[in-house]
Amino acid sequence: MSVELPFAPVDAIIRQNAGELRVSAGAAEALARRIQDHGAELAIDAADRATADGRKTLMAEDFGVQQVVDRDELFLPIAPIDRIARLRIDDRYRVAMDARIALADILEDYAVNVASAAVKLAHHADRRTVQSEDIETYFSLFE
């Protein structure tokens, strides 16, 4: 499966947490893949909630978000988030703009948490670069 999310914003999220550490391209790609998988799973749950309410449009509240942040505050671009949301749900569903922004906000928080832990793992391994193995180690430890 291809990754819908561009690596540059994911790299920026990792770098925001990395301090003096470098970030490998593999780390950004690994995190982008995990973000995409997580977002697609969240969209499945949101689609179930929308269906239970008799709707075909996913809304922010379907993702458990009551107040949607300003889209200018996000690193992650909205268009790929829309594609991620649609990866594993039926084509009959639409994704409202507030739902896209809410999902982007959730996924960005998710990415920040993973990146922060990956930085700690890189420090613990006494490396100067956050690598894909740090991302994967996080998930093997905490999933």
C-alpha positions as a printed NumPy array, in Angstrom:
array([[  0.   ,   0.   ,   0.   ],
       [  1.352,   3.398,  -0.919],
       [  1.67 ,   6.12 ,   1.655],
       [ -0.734,   9.002,   1.042],
       [  0.905,  11.325,   3.537],
       [  3.937,  13.328,   2.343],
       [  7.042,  12.65 ,   4.408],
       [  8.096,  16.305,   4.795],
       [  5.474,  17.307,   7.395],
       [  6.074,  14.056,   9.279],
       [  9.801,  14.777,   9.225],
       [  9.063,  18.256,  10.593],
       [  7.072,  16.767,  13.481],
       [  9.931,  14.427,  14.372],
       [ 12.489,  17.25 ,  14.106],
       [ 10.348,  19.433,  16.364],
       [ 10.884,  16.795,  19.068],
       [ 14.42 ,  15.737,  18.15 ],
       [ 16.399,  18.685,  19.472],
       [ 19.975,  18.219,  18.296],
       [ 19.33 ,  14.784,  16.786],
       [ 19.107,  14.202,  13.06 ],
       [ 16.166,  12.391,  11.491],
       [ 16.563,   9.672,   8.885],
       [ 14.275,   9.509,   5.871],
       [ 13.367,   6.001,   6.993],
       [ 12.053,   7.313,  10.313],
       [  9.769,   9.799,   8.558],
       [  8.518,   7.094,   6.202],
       [  7.91 ,   4.603,   9.025],
       [  5.961,   7.165,  11.039],
       [  3.978,   8.279,   7.974],
       [  2.922,   4.663,   7.394],
       [  1.858,   4.284,  11.031],
       [ -0.055,   7.573,  10.915],
       [ -1.851,   6.41 ,   7.777],
       [ -2.801,   3.053,   9.292],
       [ -4.031,   4.697,  12.488],
       [ -6.041,   7.292,  10.556],
       [ -7.683,   4.651,   8.387],
       [ -8.699,   2.686,  11.492],
       [-10.118,   5.799,  13.134],
       [-12.144,   6.49 ,   9.981],
       [-13.672,   3.009,  10.12 ],
       [-14.882,   3.697,  13.666],
       [-16.125,   7.151,  12.634],
       [-18.033,   5.645,   9.695],
       [-19.697,   3.214,  12.086],
       [-20.784,   6.137,  14.286],
       [-22.111,   8.077,  11.285],
       [-24.034,   5.022,  10.084],
       [-25.533,   4.55 ,  13.545],
       [-26.741,   8.166,  13.343],
       [-28.172,   7.584,   9.86 ],
       [-25.57 ,   9.738,   8.084],
       [-23.213,   9.164,   5.186],
       [-21.029,  12.125,   6.057],
       [-18.296,  11.765,   8.661],
       [-18.224,  14.714,  11.026],
       [-15.722,  15.86 ,  13.68 ],
       [-17.853,  14.435,  16.48 ],
       [-17.579,  10.998,  14.835],
       [-13.875,  11.209,  15.686],
       [-14.671,  12.25 ,  19.27 ],
       [-13.751,  15.91 ,  18.685],
       [-16.016,  18.595,  20.102],
       [-13.981,  21.659,  19.136],
       [-12.066,  21.724,  15.869],
       [ -8.723,  23.551,  15.802],
       [ -7.841,  26.123,  13.16 ],
       [ -6.41 ,  24.294,  10.16 ],
       [ -3.511,  26.787,  10.003],
       [ -2.238,  25.391,  13.323],
       [ -1.546,  21.952,  11.82 ],
       [  1.602,  20.543,  10.226],
       [ -0.226,  17.757,   8.416],
       [ -1.874,  18.736,   5.117],
       [ -5.623,  18.214,   4.84 ],
       [ -5.87 ,  16.682,   1.334],
       [ -3.835,  13.561,   2.19 ],
       [ -5.778,  13.245,   5.443],
       [ -8.964,  13.074,   3.385],
       [ -7.462,  10.261,   1.272],
       [ -6.321,   8.454,   4.427],
       [ -9.821,   8.689,   5.877],
       [-11.237,   7.081,   2.732],
       [ -8.714,   4.217,   2.477],
       [-10.8  ,   1.582,   4.264],
       [-14.33 ,   2.951,   4.221],
       [-17.019,   2.553,   1.596],
       [-17.159,   5.121,  -1.232],
       [-20.665,   6.126,  -0.208],
       [-19.245,   8.098,   2.726],
       [-18.178,  11.719,   2.515],
       [-15.733,  13.346,   4.91 ],
       [-16.714,  16.838,   6.02 ],
       [-13.996,  19.488,   6.214],
       [-14.299,  19.725,  10.005],
       [-13.832,  15.939,  10.185],
       [-10.682,  16.149,   8.038],
       [ -9.255,  18.851,  10.279],
       [-10.241,  16.922,  13.418],
       [ -8.595,  13.766,  12.073],
       [ -5.459,  15.716,  11.12 ],
       [ -5.293,  17.11 ,  14.666],
       [ -5.699,  13.638,  16.195],
       [ -3.061,  12.174,  13.893],
       [ -0.682,  15.025,  14.577],
       [ -0.971,  14.457,  18.335],
       [ -0.393,  10.758,  17.691],
       [  2.709,  11.565,  15.624],
       [  4.081,  13.923,  18.287],
       [  3.729,  11.231,  20.957],
       [  5.45 ,   8.606,  18.814],
       [  8.189,  11.028,  17.74 ],
       [  8.872,  12.041,  21.329],
       [  9.261,   8.407,  22.369],
       [ 11.412,   7.616,  19.316],
       [ 13.749,  10.471,  20.253],
       [ 14.126,   8.978,  23.733],
       [ 14.879,   5.591,  22.207],
       [ 17.537,   7.11 ,  19.928],
       [ 19.108,   8.857,  22.931],
       [ 19.005,   5.615,  24.889],
       [ 20.785,   3.827,  22.022],
       [ 23.383,   6.622,  22.127],
       [ 22.766,   7.571,  18.502],
       [ 22.694,  11.01 ,  16.92 ],
       [ 19.97 ,  10.088,  14.435],
       [ 16.347,   9.065,  14.941],
       [ 15.904,   6.01 ,  12.746],
       [ 13.013,   3.869,  11.562],
       [ 13.99 ,   1.245,  14.125],
       [ 13.177,   3.765,  16.865],
       [  9.668,   4.187,  15.449],
       [  9.199,   0.429,  15.118],
       [ 10.636,  -0.224,  18.591],
       [  8.105,   2.208,  20.052],
       [  5.267,   0.213,  18.508],
       [  6.694,  -3.138,  19.538],
       [  6.928,  -1.88 ,  23.138],
       [  3.64 ,   0.004,  23.437],
       [  1.133,  -1.688,  21.165]])
